[in-house]
């Protein structure tokens, strides 16, 4: 039998306990819906145009370290939906969100941004075509700003691209909430979706039509870094979920394992593994990060982040 902790990480409970221990008061209220819209894929994926949504940020050379292994960098956040050309390789980073920095380094964009895998899928005829643009969804936002500003803009851009289906790939805990809110709106707009995520509890709590869950450290929802076969398999599984899900709230778990040793699951935001001195240090770092994020947000003219404490 597997160890008891070899199960999907309870990110909502972990982050709730973590930020309360840091002294941030009332627990964060995650978005939650009872009803879930569902748009079936009514034609073969081999004839579908597929879009891609990411929470990765364009590299900003003047915003500090954003490379592999970089510490959390609030200055690198973005606050508006953006779009990029899928025919070129963009320089997207995830130093601005709370990935699992102990067990992954974000050295391979293919592990969090499956553009190359989608190109290979289109070349092989698995999908009809890749949309001409991918879209970036900001996540350091209040739920109100996400629902009222970002999601309608994202839906409008996906409609303009005439996509039949969209893959949404989050990174941090709040990223998973944000793309789940977007998936719901896209489905209501007649566009089928699948979330490729690592925080199963958050996505299912929000309520989405389809989820491909990879039990990997946050920041690797598109497959193992440096492992093209893993990335292609993860994408293929997502496409299978997209075309074969019988109803809303369909979750499929990837059979891939991050490691034969599940102890990595004990570390992320686990307050029980931190000393009082570490808690104080983390509180100071988080306050500094909030100040940097506010400065970047004010410069960009973004909306307040509200209670999105999970970065």
PDB file of C-alpha atoms in Angstrom:
ATOM      1  CA  UNK A   1       0.000   0.000   0.000  1.00  0.00           C
ATOM      2  CA  UNK A   2       1.067   3.567  -0.648  1.00  0.00           C
ATOM      3  CA  UNK A   3       1.851   5.923   2.257  1.00  0.00           C
ATOM      4  CA  UNK A   4      -1.112   7.937   3.504  1.00  0.00           C
ATOM      5  CA  UNK A   5       0.401  11.188   2.260  1.00  0.00           C
ATOM      6  CA  UNK A   6       0.773   9.832  -1.291  1.00  0.00           C
ATOM      7  CA  UNK A   7      -2.437  11.562  -2.337  1.00  0.00           C
ATOM      8  CA  UNK A   8      -3.226  14.830  -4.118  1.00  0.00           C
ATOM      9  CA  UNK A   9      -2.078  17.776  -1.992  1.00  0.00           C
ATOM     10  CA  UNK A  10      -4.915  19.628  -0.255  1.00  0.00           C
ATOM     11  CA  UNK A  11      -3.809  23.064  -1.440  1.00  0.00           C
ATOM     12  CA  UNK A  12      -6.795  24.952  -0.062  1.00  0.00           C
ATOM     13  CA  UNK A  13      -6.179  23.666   3.455  1.00  0.00           C
ATOM     14  CA  UNK A  14      -2.402  24.021   3.175  1.00  0.00           C
ATOM     15  CA  UNK A  15      -2.516  27.634   2.049  1.00  0.00           C
ATOM     16  CA  UNK A  16      -5.267  28.482   4.556  1.00  0.00           C
ATOM     17  CA  UNK A  17      -3.168  27.220   7.482  1.00  0.00           C
ATOM     18  CA  UNK A  18       0.007  28.734   6.052  1.00  0.00           C
ATOM     19  CA  UNK A  19      -1.263  32.292   5.682  1.00  0.00           C
ATOM     20  CA  UNK A  20      -3.101  32.209   8.983  1.00  0.00           C
ATOM     21  CA  UNK A  21       0.148  31.157  10.682  1.00  0.00           C
ATOM     22  CA  UNK A  22       1.875  34.089   8.955  1.00  0.00           C
ATOM     23  CA  UNK A  23      -0.666  36.337  10.638  1.00  0.00           C
ATOM     24  CA  UNK A  24      -3.017  37.243   7.803  1.00  0.00           C
ATOM     25  CA  UNK A  25      -6.251  36.676   9.686  1.00  0.00           C
ATOM     26  CA  UNK A  26      -9.436  35.310   8.140  1.00  0.00           C
ATOM     27  CA  UNK A  27      -8.932  32.452   5.671  1.00  0.00           C
ATOM     28  CA  UNK A  28      -9.201  33.078   1.962  1.00  0.00           C
ATOM     29  CA  UNK A  29     -12.608  32.306   0.428  1.00  0.00           C
ATOM     30  CA  UNK A  30     -12.102  30.236  -2.725  1.00  0.00           C
ATOM     31  CA  UNK A  31     -14.614  30.580  -5.543  1.00  0.00           C
ATOM     32  CA  UNK A  32     -17.172  27.791  -5.516  1.00  0.00           C
ATOM     33  CA  UNK A  33     -20.119  26.969  -7.789  1.00  0.00           C
ATOM     34  CA  UNK A  34     -22.724  24.220  -7.720  1.00  0.00           C
ATOM     35  CA  UNK A  35     -23.597  24.448 -11.419  1.00  0.00           C
ATOM     36  CA  UNK A  36     -21.020  23.790 -14.142  1.00  0.00           C
ATOM     37  CA  UNK A  37     -21.551  24.673 -17.820  1.00  0.00           C
ATOM     38  CA  UNK A  38     -20.590  22.026 -20.353  1.00  0.00           C
ATOM     39  CA  UNK A  39     -19.992  22.338 -24.102  1.00  0.00           C
ATOM     40  CA  UNK A  40     -19.517  18.961 -25.845  1.00  0.00           C
ATOM     41  CA  UNK A  41     -16.955  18.686 -28.627  1.00  0.00           C
ATOM     42  CA  UNK A  42     -19.291  18.021 -31.524  1.00  0.00           C
ATOM     43  CA  UNK A  43     -16.735  17.304 -34.248  1.00  0.00           C
ATOM     44  CA  UNK A  44     -13.451  15.470 -34.556  1.00  0.00           C
ATOM     45  CA  UNK A  45     -10.477  17.162 -32.928  1.00  0.00           C
ATOM     46  CA  UNK A  46      -8.688  16.561 -36.219  1.00  0.00           C
ATOM     47  CA  UNK A  47     -10.885  19.336 -37.625  1.00  0.00           C
ATOM     48  CA  UNK A  48     -10.847  21.624 -34.574  1.00  0.00           C
ATOM     49  CA  UNK A  49      -8.881  24.813 -34.019  1.00  0.00           C
ATOM     50  CA  UNK A  50      -7.452  24.680 -30.493  1.00  0.00           C
ATOM     51  CA  UNK A  51      -6.395  27.632 -28.363  1.00  0.00           C
ATOM     52  CA  UNK A  52      -4.044  27.908 -25.394  1.00  0.00           C
ATOM     53  CA  UNK A  53      -4.350  29.996 -22.212  1.00  0.00           C
ATOM     54  CA  UNK A  54      -1.442  30.394 -19.796  1.00  0.00           C
ATOM     55  CA  UNK A  55      -0.711  32.168 -16.515  1.00  0.00           C
ATOM     56  CA  UNK A  56       2.991  32.485 -17.389  1.00  0.00           C
ATOM     57  CA  UNK A  57       4.344  36.018 -17.742  1.00  0.00           C
ATOM     58  CA  UNK A  58       6.353  37.580 -20.574  1.00  0.00           C
ATOM     59  CA  UNK A  59       9.959  38.069 -19.502  1.00  0.00           C
ATOM     60  CA  UNK A  60      10.698  41.638 -18.407  1.00  0.00           C
ATOM     61  CA  UNK A  61      14.440  42.278 -18.345  1.00  0.00           C
ATOM     62  CA  UNK A  62      14.131  45.231 -15.968  1.00  0.00           C
ATOM     63  CA  UNK A  63      12.148  43.282 -13.324  1.00  0.00           C
ATOM     64  CA  UNK A  64      14.835  41.206 -11.630  1.00  0.00           C
ATOM     65  CA  UNK A  65      15.604  37.493 -11.696  1.00  0.00           C
ATOM     66  CA  UNK A  66      12.993  35.458 -13.559  1.00  0.00           C
ATOM     67  CA  UNK A  67      15.173  32.578 -14.723  1.00  0.00           C
ATOM     68  CA  UNK A  68      15.281  28.908 -13.699  1.00  0.00           C
ATOM     69  CA  UNK A  69      15.441  28.550  -9.941  1.00  0.00           C
ATOM     70  CA  UNK A  70      14.576  32.220  -9.346  1.00  0.00           C
ATOM     71  CA  UNK A  71      12.936  33.106  -6.034  1.00  0.00           C
ATOM     72  CA  UNK A  72       9.387  34.437  -6.008  1.00  0.00           C
ATOM     73  CA  UNK A  73       9.457  37.745  -7.905  1.00  0.00           C
ATOM     74  CA  UNK A  74       6.379  39.905  -7.423  1.00  0.00           C
ATOM     75  CA  UNK A  75       7.821  42.637  -9.641  1.00  0.00           C
ATOM     76  CA  UNK A  76       7.402  40.377 -12.684  1.00  0.00           C
ATOM     77  CA  UNK A  77       3.600  40.105 -12.427  1.00  0.00           C
ATOM     78  CA  UNK A  78       1.227  41.269 -15.159  1.00  0.00           C
ATOM     79  CA  UNK A  79      -2.238  42.774 -14.758  1.00  0.00           C
ATOM     80  CA  UNK A  80      -3.940  42.649 -18.140  1.00  0.00           C
ATOM     81  CA  UNK A  81      -4.843  39.860 -20.539  1.00  0.00           C
ATOM     82  CA  UNK A  82      -2.177  39.660 -23.228  1.00  0.00           C
ATOM     83  CA  UNK A  83      -1.803  37.691 -26.466  1.00  0.00           C
ATOM     84  CA  UNK A  84       1.126  36.235 -28.359  1.00  0.00           C
ATOM     85  CA  UNK A  85       1.879  34.692 -31.748  1.00  0.00           C
ATOM     86  CA  UNK A  86       1.834  30.872 -31.658  1.00  0.00           C
ATOM     87  CA  UNK A  87       4.131  30.671 -34.693  1.00  0.00           C
ATOM     88  CA  UNK A  88       7.105  31.904 -32.654  1.00  0.00           C
ATOM     89  CA  UNK A  89       8.614  30.830 -29.335  1.00  0.00           C
ATOM     90  CA  UNK A  90       7.804  33.418 -26.656  1.00  0.00           C
ATOM     91  CA  UNK A  91       9.963  33.934 -23.581  1.00  0.00           C
ATOM     92  CA  UNK A  92       7.488  33.206 -20.793  1.00  0.00           C
ATOM     93  CA  UNK A  93       8.474  32.749 -17.139  1.00  0.00           C
ATOM     94  CA  UNK A  94       6.716  31.762 -13.909  1.00  0.00           C
ATOM     95  CA  UNK A  95       8.895  33.463 -11.295  1.00  0.00           C
ATOM     96  CA  UNK A  96       5.930  35.748 -10.487  1.00  0.00           C
ATOM     97  CA  UNK A  97       3.751  33.005  -8.965  1.00  0.00           C
ATOM     98  CA  UNK A  98       3.966  30.527  -6.091  1.00  0.00           C
ATOM     99  CA  UNK A  99       5.168  27.387  -7.827  1.00  0.00           C
ATOM    100  CA  UNK A 100       6.880  24.607  -5.863  1.00  0.00           C
ATOM    101  CA  UNK A 101      10.379  26.045  -5.721  1.00  0.00           C
ATOM    102  CA  UNK A 102      11.795  23.243  -3.619  1.00  0.00           C
ATOM    103  CA  UNK A 103      11.087  20.460  -6.080  1.00  0.00           C
ATOM    104  CA  UNK A 104      11.170  22.174  -9.478  1.00  0.00           C
ATOM    105  CA  UNK A 105      13.039  25.073 -11.054  1.00  0.00           C
ATOM    106  CA  UNK A 106      10.921  26.094 -14.085  1.00  0.00           C
ATOM    107  CA  UNK A 107      13.903  25.460 -16.330  1.00  0.00           C
ATOM    108  CA  UNK A 108      11.806  24.003 -19.157  1.00  0.00           C
ATOM    109  CA  UNK A 109       8.876  26.071 -20.499  1.00  0.00           C
ATOM    110  CA  UNK A 110       7.487  22.868 -22.003  1.00  0.00           C
ATOM    111  CA  UNK A 111       6.525  21.745 -18.501  1.00  0.00           C
ATOM    112  CA  UNK A 112       4.207  24.732 -17.969  1.00  0.00           C
ATOM    113  CA  UNK A 113       3.504  26.098 -21.469  1.00  0.00           C
ATOM    114  CA  UNK A 114       2.653  23.304 -23.944  1.00  0.00           C
ATOM    115  CA  UNK A 115       2.978  25.310 -27.149  1.00  0.00           C
ATOM    116  CA  UNK A 116       5.635  23.026 -28.647  1.00  0.00           C
ATOM    117  CA  UNK A 117       3.554  19.950 -27.819  1.00  0.00           C
ATOM    118  CA  UNK A 118       0.505  21.519 -29.458  1.00  0.00           C
ATOM    119  CA  UNK A 119       2.517  22.252 -32.584  1.00  0.00           C
ATOM    120  CA  UNK A 120       3.610  18.624 -32.714  1.00  0.00           C
ATOM    121  CA  UNK A 121      -0.005  17.569 -32.251  1.00  0.00           C
ATOM    122  CA  UNK A 122      -1.153  19.786 -35.103  1.00  0.00           C
ATOM    123  CA  UNK A 123       1.656  18.524 -37.351  1.00  0.00           C
ATOM    124  CA  UNK A 124       0.612  14.929 -36.623  1.00  0.00           C
ATOM    125  CA  UNK A 125      -3.028  15.710 -37.451  1.00  0.00           C
ATOM    126  CA  UNK A 126      -4.278  15.059 -33.904  1.00  0.00           C
ATOM    127  CA  UNK A 127      -5.833  18.520 -33.911  1.00  0.00           C
ATOM    128  CA  UNK A 128      -6.941  20.437 -36.955  1.00  0.00           C
ATOM    129  CA  UNK A 129      -4.999  23.585 -36.226  1.00  0.00           C
ATOM    130  CA  UNK A 130      -3.407  25.627 -33.501  1.00  0.00           C
ATOM    131  CA  UNK A 131      -5.016  29.023 -32.939  1.00  0.00           C
ATOM    132  CA  UNK A 132      -2.954  31.939 -34.313  1.00  0.00           C
ATOM    133  CA  UNK A 133      -2.601  33.396 -30.823  1.00  0.00           C
ATOM    134  CA  UNK A 134      -2.152  32.176 -27.272  1.00  0.00           C
ATOM    135  CA  UNK A 135      -3.452  34.267 -24.381  1.00  0.00           C
ATOM    136  CA  UNK A 136      -2.098  35.145 -20.957  1.00  0.00           C
ATOM    137  CA  UNK A 137      -4.500  35.437 -18.023  1.00  0.00           C
ATOM    138  CA  UNK A 138      -3.426  37.520 -14.991  1.00  0.00           C
ATOM    139  CA  UNK A 139      -3.948  35.906 -11.602  1.00  0.00           C
ATOM    140  CA  UNK A 140      -2.848  38.449  -8.992  1.00  0.00           C
ATOM    141  CA  UNK A 141      -6.362  39.853  -9.035  1.00  0.00           C
ATOM    142  CA  UNK A 142      -9.502  39.827  -6.950  1.00  0.00           C
ATOM    143  CA  UNK A 143     -12.155  37.351  -8.036  1.00  0.00           C
ATOM    144  CA  UNK A 144     -14.276  40.357  -9.001  1.00  0.00           C
ATOM    145  CA  UNK A 145     -11.590  41.727 -11.327  1.00  0.00           C
ATOM    146  CA  UNK A 146     -11.025  38.284 -12.812  1.00  0.00           C
ATOM    147  CA  UNK A 147     -14.736  37.734 -13.489  1.00  0.00           C
ATOM    148  CA  UNK A 148     -15.678  41.274 -14.529  1.00  0.00           C
ATOM    149  CA  UNK A 149     -12.582  42.372 -16.461  1.00  0.00           C
ATOM    150  CA  UNK A 150     -10.146  39.617 -17.378  1.00  0.00           C
ATOM    151  CA  UNK A 151     -12.473  36.740 -18.228  1.00  0.00           C
ATOM    152  CA  UNK A 152     -14.733  38.720 -20.619  1.00  0.00           C
ATOM    153  CA  UNK A 153     -11.631  40.019 -22.403  1.00  0.00           C
ATOM    154  CA  UNK A 154     -10.223  36.504 -22.687  1.00  0.00           C
ATOM    155  CA  UNK A 155     -13.502  35.139 -24.038  1.00  0.00           C
ATOM    156  CA  UNK A 156     -13.647  37.930 -26.619  1.00  0.00           C
ATOM    157  CA  UNK A 157     -10.128  37.148 -27.831  1.00  0.00           C
ATOM    158  CA  UNK A 158     -10.825  33.427 -28.084  1.00  0.00           C
ATOM    159  CA  UNK A 159     -13.986  34.125 -30.047  1.00  0.00           C
ATOM    160  CA  UNK A 160     -12.042  36.419 -32.373  1.00  0.00           C
ATOM    161  CA  UNK A 161      -9.618  33.537 -32.974  1.00  0.00           C
ATOM    162  CA  UNK A 162     -12.569  31.289 -33.955  1.00  0.00           C
ATOM    163  CA  UNK A 163     -11.391  28.453 -31.702  1.00  0.00           C
ATOM    164  CA  UNK A 164     -13.422  25.315 -31.138  1.00  0.00           C
ATOM    165  CA  UNK A 165     -11.651  24.371 -27.903  1.00  0.00           C
ATOM    166  CA  UNK A 166      -9.175  25.820 -25.412  1.00  0.00           C
ATOM    167  CA  UNK A 167      -6.542  24.312 -23.125  1.00  0.00           C
ATOM    168  CA  UNK A 168      -5.921  26.280 -19.921  1.00  0.00           C
ATOM    169  CA  UNK A 169      -2.664  25.696 -18.025  1.00  0.00           C
ATOM    170  CA  UNK A 170      -2.276  27.233 -14.531  1.00  0.00           C
ATOM    171  CA  UNK A 171       0.726  27.281 -12.207  1.00  0.00           C
ATOM    172  CA  UNK A 172       0.140  28.554  -8.645  1.00  0.00           C
ATOM    173  CA  UNK A 173      -2.902  27.939  -6.422  1.00  0.00           C
ATOM    174  CA  UNK A 174      -4.689  31.156  -7.425  1.00  0.00           C
ATOM    175  CA  UNK A 175      -3.762  30.486 -11.072  1.00  0.00           C
ATOM    176  CA  UNK A 176      -5.840  27.318 -10.812  1.00  0.00           C
ATOM    177  CA  UNK A 177      -8.811  29.325  -9.560  1.00  0.00           C
ATOM    178  CA  UNK A 178      -8.434  31.972 -12.260  1.00  0.00           C
ATOM    179  CA  UNK A 179      -8.287  29.553 -15.196  1.00  0.00           C
ATOM    180  CA  UNK A 180     -11.220  27.625 -13.716  1.00  0.00           C
ATOM    181  CA  UNK A 181     -13.301  30.796 -13.756  1.00  0.00           C
ATOM    182  CA  UNK A 182     -12.195  31.372 -17.344  1.00  0.00           C
ATOM    183  CA  UNK A 183     -13.044  27.810 -18.379  1.00  0.00           C
ATOM    184  CA  UNK A 184     -16.584  28.233 -17.065  1.00  0.00           C
ATOM    185  CA  UNK A 185     -17.081  31.427 -19.069  1.00  0.00           C
ATOM    186  CA  UNK A 186     -15.619  29.943 -22.243  1.00  0.00           C
ATOM    187  CA  UNK A 187     -17.994  26.981 -21.987  1.00  0.00           C
ATOM    188  CA  UNK A 188     -20.949  29.321 -21.590  1.00  0.00           C
ATOM    189  CA  UNK A 189     -19.721  31.075 -24.734  1.00  0.00           C
ATOM    190  CA  UNK A 190     -19.837  27.787 -26.655  1.00  0.00           C
ATOM    191  CA  UNK A 191     -16.118  26.917 -26.504  1.00  0.00           C
ATOM    192  CA  UNK A 192     -15.119  23.546 -25.040  1.00  0.00           C
ATOM    193  CA  UNK A 193     -12.298  23.579 -22.477  1.00  0.00           C
ATOM    194  CA  UNK A 194      -9.961  21.404 -20.489  1.00  0.00           C
ATOM    195  CA  UNK A 195      -7.842  22.566 -17.558  1.00  0.00           C
ATOM    196  CA  UNK A 196      -4.397  20.949 -17.282  1.00  0.00           C
ATOM    197  CA  UNK A 197      -3.570  21.378 -13.608  1.00  0.00           C
ATOM    198  CA  UNK A 198      -1.725  20.166 -10.523  1.00  0.00           C
ATOM    199  CA  UNK A 199      -4.077  21.537  -7.817  1.00  0.00           C
ATOM    200  CA  UNK A 200      -6.997  19.141  -8.094  1.00  0.00           C
ATOM    201  CA  UNK A 201      -8.884  20.349  -5.035  1.00  0.00           C
ATOM    202  CA  UNK A 202      -8.992  23.975  -6.165  1.00  0.00           C
ATOM    203  CA  UNK A 203     -10.187  23.270  -9.690  1.00  0.00           C
ATOM    204  CA  UNK A 204     -12.852  20.829  -8.552  1.00  0.00           C
ATOM    205  CA  UNK A 205     -13.974  23.226  -5.796  1.00  0.00           C
ATOM    206  CA  UNK A 206     -14.540  26.012  -8.332  1.00  0.00           C
ATOM    207  CA  UNK A 207     -16.278  23.568 -10.671  1.00  0.00           C
ATOM    208  CA  UNK A 208     -15.127  23.054 -14.269  1.00  0.00           C
ATOM    209  CA  UNK A 209     -16.236  20.904 -17.190  1.00  0.00           C
ATOM    210  CA  UNK A 210     -12.971  18.964 -17.614  1.00  0.00           C
ATOM    211  CA  UNK A 211      -9.722  18.582 -15.696  1.00  0.00           C
ATOM    212  CA  UNK A 212      -6.610  16.618 -16.536  1.00  0.00           C
ATOM    213  CA  UNK A 213      -4.872  16.327 -13.178  1.00  0.00           C
ATOM    214  CA  UNK A 214      -1.127  15.717 -13.007  1.00  0.00           C
ATOM    215  CA  UNK A 215       0.074  14.838  -9.507  1.00  0.00           C
ATOM    216  CA  UNK A 216       3.238  16.896  -9.969  1.00  0.00           C
ATOM    217  CA  UNK A 217       4.716  19.886  -8.101  1.00  0.00           C
ATOM    218  CA  UNK A 218       3.082  23.200  -9.009  1.00  0.00           C
ATOM    219  CA  UNK A 219       4.645  24.575 -12.180  1.00  0.00           C
ATOM    220  CA  UNK A 220       4.607  21.311 -14.145  1.00  0.00           C
ATOM    221  CA  UNK A 221       1.022  20.944 -15.345  1.00  0.00           C
ATOM    222  CA  UNK A 222       2.161  20.229 -18.921  1.00  0.00           C
ATOM    223  CA  UNK A 223       4.576  17.397 -18.069  1.00  0.00           C
ATOM    224  CA  UNK A 224       7.988  16.694 -16.606  1.00  0.00           C
ATOM    225  CA  UNK A 225      10.740  19.214 -17.376  1.00  0.00           C
ATOM    226  CA  UNK A 226      13.189  18.018 -19.999  1.00  0.00           C
ATOM    227  CA  UNK A 227      10.957  15.076 -20.884  1.00  0.00           C
ATOM    228  CA  UNK A 228       9.309  15.577 -24.278  1.00  0.00           C
ATOM    229  CA  UNK A 229       7.615  12.172 -24.143  1.00  0.00           C
ATOM    230  CA  UNK A 230       6.020  13.132 -20.827  1.00  0.00           C
ATOM    231  CA  UNK A 231       4.853  16.447 -22.253  1.00  0.00           C
ATOM    232  CA  UNK A 232       3.384  14.835 -25.361  1.00  0.00           C
ATOM    233  CA  UNK A 233       1.591  12.191 -23.295  1.00  0.00           C
ATOM    234  CA  UNK A 234       0.182  14.839 -20.947  1.00  0.00           C
ATOM    235  CA  UNK A 235      -1.147  16.844 -23.877  1.00  0.00           C
ATOM    236  CA  UNK A 236      -2.631  13.750 -25.506  1.00  0.00           C
ATOM    237  CA  UNK A 237      -4.404  12.850 -22.272  1.00  0.00           C
ATOM    238  CA  UNK A 238      -5.823  16.382 -22.079  1.00  0.00           C
ATOM    239  CA  UNK A 239      -7.087  16.095 -25.656  1.00  0.00           C
ATOM    240  CA  UNK A 240      -8.699  12.751 -24.857  1.00  0.00           C
ATOM    241  CA  UNK A 241     -10.482  14.306 -21.884  1.00  0.00           C
ATOM    242  CA  UNK A 242     -11.557  17.197 -24.095  1.00  0.00           C
ATOM    243  CA  UNK A 243     -13.203  14.978 -26.694  1.00  0.00           C
ATOM    244  CA  UNK A 244     -14.474  12.113 -24.511  1.00  0.00           C
ATOM    245  CA  UNK A 245     -15.758  13.699 -21.268  1.00  0.00           C
ATOM    246  CA  UNK A 246     -19.377  12.550 -20.877  1.00  0.00           C
ATOM    247  CA  UNK A 247     -20.478  15.432 -18.647  1.00  0.00           C
ATOM    248  CA  UNK A 248     -19.332  18.385 -16.567  1.00  0.00           C
ATOM    249  CA  UNK A 249     -16.974  17.817 -13.607  1.00  0.00           C
ATOM    250  CA  UNK A 250     -15.020  15.130 -15.456  1.00  0.00           C
ATOM    251  CA  UNK A 251     -11.565  14.658 -13.880  1.00  0.00           C
ATOM    252  CA  UNK A 252      -8.937  12.294 -15.244  1.00  0.00           C
ATOM    253  CA  UNK A 253      -5.648  11.753 -13.407  1.00  0.00           C
ATOM    254  CA  UNK A 254      -2.473  11.257 -15.400  1.00  0.00           C
ATOM    255  CA  UNK A 255      -0.752   7.933 -14.649  1.00  0.00           C
ATOM    256  CA  UNK A 256       2.642   9.643 -14.601  1.00  0.00           C
ATOM    257  CA  UNK A 257       4.411   9.953 -11.245  1.00  0.00           C
ATOM    258  CA  UNK A 258       6.803  12.730 -10.334  1.00  0.00           C
ATOM    259  CA  UNK A 259       8.921  10.440  -8.185  1.00  0.00           C
ATOM    260  CA  UNK A 260       8.831   7.008  -6.607  1.00  0.00           C
ATOM    261  CA  UNK A 261       9.241   8.840  -3.290  1.00  0.00           C
ATOM    262  CA  UNK A 262       6.056  10.802  -2.475  1.00  0.00           C
ATOM    263  CA  UNK A 263       7.684  12.822   0.320  1.00  0.00           C
ATOM    264  CA  UNK A 264       7.846  15.901  -1.928  1.00  0.00           C
ATOM    265  CA  UNK A 265       4.124  16.304  -1.206  1.00  0.00           C
ATOM    266  CA  UNK A 266       4.859  17.114   2.435  1.00  0.00           C
ATOM    267  CA  UNK A 267       6.710  20.370   1.788  1.00  0.00           C
ATOM    268  CA  UNK A 268       4.597  22.915  -0.070  1.00  0.00           C
ATOM    269  CA  UNK A 269       3.200  25.584   2.318  1.00  0.00           C
ATOM    270  CA  UNK A 270       3.309  23.063   5.157  1.00  0.00           C
ATOM    271  CA  UNK A 271       3.331  25.122   8.337  1.00  0.00           C
ATOM    272  CA  UNK A 272       4.008  22.007  10.418  1.00  0.00           C
ATOM    273  CA  UNK A 273       7.474  21.806   8.860  1.00  0.00           C
ATOM    274  CA  UNK A 274       8.475  25.383   9.684  1.00  0.00           C
ATOM    275  CA  UNK A 275      10.107  26.796  12.800  1.00  0.00           C
ATOM    276  CA  UNK A 276       8.891  30.044  14.386  1.00  0.00           C
ATOM    277  CA  UNK A 277      11.972  31.780  12.992  1.00  0.00           C
ATOM    278  CA  UNK A 278      11.159  30.552   9.480  1.00  0.00           C
ATOM    279  CA  UNK A 279       7.572  31.757   9.860  1.00  0.00           C
ATOM    280  CA  UNK A 280       8.815  35.234  10.797  1.00  0.00           C
ATOM    281  CA  UNK A 281      11.221  35.271   7.852  1.00  0.00           C
ATOM    282  CA  UNK A 282       8.505  34.177   5.438  1.00  0.00           C
ATOM    283  CA  UNK A 283       6.116  36.833   6.754  1.00  0.00           C
ATOM    284  CA  UNK A 284       8.749  39.505   6.121  1.00  0.00           C
ATOM    285  CA  UNK A 285       9.432  38.163   2.622  1.00  0.00           C
ATOM    286  CA  UNK A 286       5.743  38.022   1.821  1.00  0.00           C
ATOM    287  CA  UNK A 287       5.160  41.591   3.013  1.00  0.00           C
ATOM    288  CA  UNK A 288       8.067  42.730   0.844  1.00  0.00           C
ATOM    289  CA  UNK A 289       6.579  40.845  -2.101  1.00  0.00           C
ATOM    290  CA  UNK A 290       3.200  42.479  -1.561  1.00  0.00           C
ATOM    291  CA  UNK A 291       4.847  45.907  -1.593  1.00  0.00           C
ATOM    292  CA  UNK A 292       6.623  45.108  -4.870  1.00  0.00           C
ATOM    293  CA  UNK A 293       3.408  43.785  -6.380  1.00  0.00           C
ATOM    294  CA  UNK A 294       1.552  46.946  -5.370  1.00  0.00           C
ATOM    295  CA  UNK A 295       4.237  49.084  -6.960  1.00  0.00           C
ATOM    296  CA  UNK A 296       4.095  47.066 -10.188  1.00  0.00           C
ATOM    297  CA  UNK A 297       0.295  47.117 -10.132  1.00  0.00           C
ATOM    298  CA  UNK A 298       0.150  50.877  -9.634  1.00  0.00           C
ATOM    299  CA  UNK A 299       2.595  51.376 -12.491  1.00  0.00           C
ATOM    300  CA  UNK A 300       0.518  49.131 -14.739  1.00  0.00           C
ATOM    301  CA  UNK A 301      -2.769  50.675 -13.618  1.00  0.00           C
ATOM    302  CA  UNK A 302      -4.097  47.331 -12.440  1.00  0.00           C
ATOM    303  CA  UNK A 303      -6.953  46.558 -10.075  1.00  0.00           C
ATOM    304  CA  UNK A 304      -6.346  45.766  -6.401  1.00  0.00           C
ATOM    305  CA  UNK A 305      -5.570  42.141  -5.638  1.00  0.00           C
ATOM    306  CA  UNK A 306      -8.248  41.932  -2.939  1.00  0.00           C
ATOM    307  CA  UNK A 307      -7.758  38.876  -0.771  1.00  0.00           C
ATOM    308  CA  UNK A 308      -5.653  36.805  -3.196  1.00  0.00           C
ATOM    309  CA  UNK A 309      -3.029  35.980  -0.600  1.00  0.00           C
ATOM    310  CA  UNK A 310      -1.924  32.780  -2.296  1.00  0.00           C
ATOM    311  CA  UNK A 311       0.033  34.825  -4.840  1.00  0.00           C
TER     312      UNK A 311
END
